[in-house]
Amino acid sequence: MTGPRGYHHGDLRRTLLAAAVEAITEAGPAALSLRDLARRAGVSHAAPAHHFGDKAGLLTALAVEGFDLLAAALRGAGDLLDAGVAYVRFAVGHRAHFEVMFRPELYRHDDPEVAAARERAGAALRAGVAALPRDATAPDQDSDALAAWSIVHGFATLWLAGALPPRTGPDPEAAARTVIRRLFD
């Protein structure tokens, strides 16, 4: 495909998703526009619509990519503590994805690809919880998974918002490790 300036993209879809990550990182998902993405990619203003239909379609693709990246990060972690730190590392390293993934009003949350990718990420988190020692008095595994997710997601959200106290320190992974260890006390 050749754009208005004669620039050829080998993978325009990938280029547009990368431009979306850049734009969201700069100004957040609300400021994202397909026209700006076209400008950033050096293609006609119709090119993003050809690939994604509309802004919701683009953000749907970004959410799918984000959930798959998160699933891979969680699968690569060791125990539940490491999975929690991997979650925070993902949020900090893939902020644009993170900002879209958990805002279902921005994208087509009922899209089958989103549902499948969300399930892959959830399964990876639940696998870390399943490795915890269990006893007859322990709450069910789903409650444990929700508790673990709530803690790491809350921490990641607070970190990204700059809402944690200065004594938390400059390293999100070290700070997260300290907080997540509280799950095991």
Coordinates of N, CA and C in Angstrom, one line a residue, residues 47-158:
A47 N -6.8 5.6 5.7 CA -6.1 4.4 5.9 C -6.4 3.7 7.3
P48 N -6.4 4.5 8.4 CA -6.8 3.8 9.7 C -8.2 3.2 9.7
A49 N -9.1 4.0 9.1 CA -10.5 3.5 9.0 C -10.6 2.2 8.2
H50 N -9.8 2.1 7.2 CA -9.8 0.9 6.3 C -9.4 -0.3 7.2
H51 N -8.4 -0.2 8.1 CA -7.9 -1.3 8.9 C -8.8 -1.6 10.1
F52 N -9.3 -0.5 10.7 CA -10.0 -0.7 12.0 C -11.4 -0.2 12.1
G53 N -11.9 0.4 11.0 CA -13.3 0.9 11.0 C -13.4 2.2 11.6
D54 N -13.1 2.3 12.9 CA -13.3 3.5 13.7 C -12.3 3.5 14.9
K55 N -12.4 4.5 15.7 CA -11.6 4.6 16.9 C -11.8 3.4 17.8
A56 N -13.0 3.0 18.0 CA -13.3 1.8 18.9 C -12.7 0.6 18.3
G57 N -12.7 0.4 17.0 CA -12.1 -0.7 16.4 C -10.6 -0.8 16.6
L58 N -9.9 0.4 16.5 CA -8.5 0.5 16.8 C -8.2 0.2 18.2
L59 N -9.0 0.7 19.2 CA -8.8 0.5 20.6 C -9.1 -1.0 20.9
T60 N -10.0 -1.6 20.2 CA -10.3 -3.0 20.4 C -9.0 -3.9 20.1
A61 N -8.4 -3.5 18.9 CA -7.2 -4.2 18.5 C -6.1 -4.0 19.5
L62 N -6.0 -2.8 20.1 CA -5.0 -2.5 21.1 C -5.2 -3.2 22.4
A63 N -6.5 -3.4 22.8 CA -6.8 -4.1 24.0 C -6.5 -5.6 23.8
V64 N -6.8 -6.2 22.6 CA -6.4 -7.6 22.4 C -4.9 -7.7 22.5
E65 N -4.1 -6.8 21.9 CA -2.7 -6.9 21.9 C -2.2 -6.8 23.4
G66 N -2.8 -5.9 24.1 CA -2.4 -5.7 25.5 C -2.7 -6.9 26.4
F67 N -3.9 -7.5 26.3 CA -4.2 -8.7 27.1 C -3.2 -9.8 26.7
D68 N -2.9 -9.9 25.4 CA -1.9 -11.0 25.0 C -0.5 -10.7 25.6
L69 N -0.1 -9.5 25.6 CA 1.2 -9.1 26.1 C 1.2 -9.4 27.6
L70 N 0.1 -9.1 28.3 CA 0.0 -9.3 29.7 C 0.0 -10.8 30.0
A71 N -0.7 -11.6 29.2 CA -0.7 -13.1 29.4 C 0.7 -13.6 29.3
A72 N 1.5 -13.1 28.3 CA 2.8 -13.6 28.1 C 3.7 -13.2 29.3
A73 N 3.5 -12.0 29.8 CA 4.3 -11.5 30.9 C 4.0 -12.4 32.2
L74 N 2.8 -12.7 32.4 CA 2.4 -13.5 33.6 C 2.9 -14.9 33.4
R75 N 2.8 -15.5 32.2 CA 3.2 -16.9 32.0 C 4.7 -17.0 32.2
G76 N 5.5 -16.0 32.0 CA 6.9 -16.0 32.1 C 7.4 -15.8 33.5
A77 N 6.4 -15.5 34.4 CA 6.8 -15.3 35.8 C 6.8 -16.6 36.6
G78 N 7.5 -16.6 37.7 CA 7.6 -17.8 38.5 C 6.4 -18.0 39.4
D79 N 6.5 -17.7 40.7 CA 5.5 -17.8 41.6 C 4.5 -16.6 41.6
L80 N 3.5 -16.6 42.5 CA 2.5 -15.5 42.5 C 3.2 -14.2 42.8
L81 N 4.2 -14.1 43.6 CA 4.9 -12.9 43.9 C 5.5 -12.3 42.6
D82 N 6.2 -13.2 41.9 CA 6.8 -12.8 40.6 C 5.8 -12.4 39.6
A83 N 4.6 -13.1 39.6 CA 3.5 -12.7 38.7 C 3.0 -11.4 39.0
G84 N 2.9 -11.0 40.3 CA 2.4 -9.7 40.6 C 3.4 -8.6 40.2
V85 N 4.7 -8.9 40.4 CA 5.7 -7.9 39.9 C 5.6 -7.8 38.4
A86 N 5.5 -8.9 37.7 CA 5.4 -8.9 36.3 C 4.2 -8.1 35.8
Y87 N 3.1 -8.2 36.5 CA 1.9 -7.4 36.2 C 2.2 -5.9 36.3
V88 N 2.9 -5.5 37.4 CA 3.2 -4.1 37.6 C 4.2 -3.7 36.5
R89 N 5.2 -4.5 36.2 CA 6.2 -4.2 35.1 C 5.5 -4.0 33.8
F90 N 4.5 -4.9 33.5 CA 3.7 -4.7 32.3 C 3.0 -3.4 32.3
A91 N 2.3 -3.0 33.4 CA 1.6 -1.8 33.4 C 2.5 -0.6 33.2
V92 N 3.7 -0.6 33.8 CA 4.6 0.5 33.6 C 5.2 0.5 32.2
G93 N 5.6 -0.6 31.7 CA 6.2 -0.7 30.4 C 5.3 -0.6 29.2
H94 N 4.0 -0.9 29.5 CA 3.0 -0.8 28.4 C 1.8 0.0 28.8
R95 N 2.2 1.2 29.2 CA 1.2 2.1 29.8 C 0.0 2.3 28.9
A96 N 0.2 2.6 27.7 CA -0.9 2.8 26.7 C -1.9 1.7 26.6
H97 N -1.3 0.5 26.5 CA -2.2 -0.7 26.5 C -3.0 -0.8 27.8
F98 N -2.3 -0.6 28.9 CA -2.9 -0.7 30.3 C -4.0 0.3 30.4
E99 N -3.8 1.5 29.9 CA -4.9 2.5 30.0 C -6.1 2.2 29.2
V100 N -5.9 1.4 28.2 CA -7.1 1.0 27.3 C -7.8 -0.3 27.8
M101 N -7.0 -1.3 28.2 CA -7.5 -2.6 28.5 C -8.6 -2.6 29.6
F102 N -8.4 -1.8 30.5 CA -9.4 -1.8 31.7 C -10.3 -0.6 31.6
R103 N -10.6 -0.1 30.4 CA -11.6 0.9 30.2 C -12.5 0.4 29.0
P104 N -13.3 -0.6 29.3 CA -14.1 -1.3 28.3 C -15.1 -0.3 27.5
E105 N -15.3 0.8 28.1 CA -16.2 1.8 27.4 C -15.5 2.4 26.2
L106 N -14.2 2.2 26.1 CA -13.4 2.7 25.0 C -13.4 1.8 23.7
Y107 N -13.7 0.6 23.9 CA -13.5 -0.4 22.8 C -14.7 -1.4 22.8
R108 N -14.7 -2.3 21.9 CA -15.8 -3.3 21.8 C -15.5 -4.4 22.8
H109 N -15.8 -4.3 24.0 CA -15.5 -5.2 25.1 C -16.1 -6.6 24.9
D110 N -17.1 -6.7 24.0 CA -17.7 -8.0 23.8 C -17.2 -8.7 22.5
D111 N -16.2 -8.1 21.9 CA -15.5 -8.6 20.7 C -14.9 -10.0 21.1
P112 N -15.1 -11.0 20.3 CA -14.6 -12.4 20.6 C -13.1 -12.4 20.8
E113 N -12.4 -11.6 20.0 CA -10.9 -11.6 20.2 C -10.5 -11.0 21.5
V114 N -11.2 -10.0 22.0 CA -10.9 -9.4 23.3 C -11.2 -10.4 24.4
A115 N -12.4 -11.0 24.3 CA -12.8 -12.0 25.3 C -11.8 -13.1 25.4
A116 N -11.3 -13.6 24.3 CA -10.3 -14.7 24.3 C -9.0 -14.2 24.9
A117 N -8.5 -13.0 24.5 CA -7.3 -12.5 25.0 C -7.4 -12.2 26.5
R118 N -8.5 -11.6 26.9 CA -8.8 -11.4 28.4 C -8.7 -12.7 29.1
E119 N -9.3 -13.7 28.6 CA -9.3 -15.0 29.3 C -7.9 -15.6 29.4
R120 N -7.1 -15.4 28.3 CA -5.7 -15.9 28.4 C -5.0 -15.2 29.5
A121 N -5.2 -13.9 29.7 CA -4.5 -13.2 30.7 C -5.0 -13.6 32.1
G122 N -6.3 -13.8 32.2 CA -6.9 -14.2 33.5 C -6.5 -15.6 33.8
A123 N -6.3 -16.5 32.9 CA -5.9 -17.9 33.1 C -4.4 -17.9 33.6
A124 N -3.6 -17.0 33.1 CA -2.2 -16.9 33.5 C -2.2 -16.4 35.0
L125 N -3.0 -15.5 35.3 CA -3.0 -15.0 36.7 C -3.6 -16.1 37.7
R126 N -4.6 -16.8 37.2 CA -5.2 -17.8 38.1 C -4.2 -19.0 38.2
A127 N -3.3 -19.2 37.3 CA -2.3 -20.3 37.4 C -1.4 -19.9 38.5
G128 N -1.0 -18.7 38.7 CA -0.2 -18.3 39.8 C -0.9 -18.5 41.1
V129 N -2.1 -18.2 41.2 CA -2.9 -18.4 42.4 C -3.1 -19.9 42.7
A130 N -3.3 -20.7 41.7 CA -3.5 -22.1 41.9 C -2.2 -22.8 42.5
A131 N -1.1 -22.2 42.4 CA 0.2 -22.7 42.9 C 0.3 -22.5 44.4
L132 N -0.6 -21.6 45.0 CA -0.5 -21.4 46.4 C -0.9 -22.6 47.2
P133 N -0.4 -22.8 48.4 CA -0.8 -24.0 49.2 C -2.3 -23.8 49.6
R134 N -3.0 -24.8 49.6 CA -4.5 -24.7 49.9 C -4.8 -25.5 51.2
D135 N -5.7 -25.0 52.0 CA -6.2 -25.8 53.1 C -7.8 -25.7 53.0
A136 N -8.4 -26.5 53.8 CA -9.9 -26.6 53.8 C -10.5 -25.3 54.3
T137 N -9.8 -24.4 55.0 CA -10.4 -23.2 55.5 C -10.2 -22.0 54.5
A138 N -9.3 -22.2 53.5 CA -9.0 -21.1 52.6 C -10.2 -20.8 51.7
P139 N -10.3 -19.5 51.4 CA -11.4 -19.1 50.4 C -11.2 -19.8 49.1
D140 N -12.2 -19.7 48.3 CA -12.1 -20.4 47.0 C -11.0 -19.7 46.1
Q141 N -10.6 -20.4 45.1 CA -9.5 -19.9 44.2 C -9.9 -18.7 43.5
D142 N -11.1 -18.5 43.1 CA -11.6 -17.4 42.3 C -11.5 -16.1 43.2
S143 N -11.8 -16.3 44.5 CA -11.7 -15.1 45.4 C -10.2 -14.8 45.6
D144 N -9.3 -15.8 45.7 CA -7.9 -15.5 45.8 C -7.4 -14.8 44.6
A145 N -7.8 -15.2 43.4 CA -7.4 -14.6 42.2 C -7.9 -13.1 42.1
L146 N -9.1 -12.9 42.5 CA -9.6 -11.5 42.5 C -8.9 -10.6 43.5
A147 N -8.5 -11.2 44.7 CA -7.8 -10.4 45.7 C -6.4 -10.1 45.1
A148 N -5.7 -11.1 44.6 CA -4.4 -10.8 44.0 C -4.4 -9.8 42.9
W149 N -5.4 -9.9 42.0 CA -5.5 -9.0 40.9 C -5.8 -7.6 41.4
S150 N -6.7 -7.5 42.4 CA -7.1 -6.2 42.9 C -5.8 -5.5 43.5
I151 N -5.0 -6.2 44.2 CA -3.8 -5.6 44.8 C -2.9 -5.2 43.8
V152 N -2.5 -6.0 42.8 CA -1.5 -5.6 41.8 C -2.0 -4.6 40.9
H153 N -3.3 -4.7 40.5 CA -3.9 -3.7 39.6 C -4.0 -2.3 40.3
G154 N -4.4 -2.4 41.6 CA -4.5 -1.1 42.3 C -3.2 -0.5 42.5
F155 N -2.2 -1.3 42.8 CA -0.8 -0.7 43.0 C -0.4 -0.1 41.7
A156 N -0.5 -0.9 40.6 CA -0.1 -0.4 39.3 C -0.8 0.9 38.9
T157 N -2.1 1.0 39.1 CA -2.9 2.2 38.8 C -2.4 3.4 39.6
L158 N -2.2 3.2 40.9 CA -1.7 4.2 41.8 C -0.3 4.7 41.4

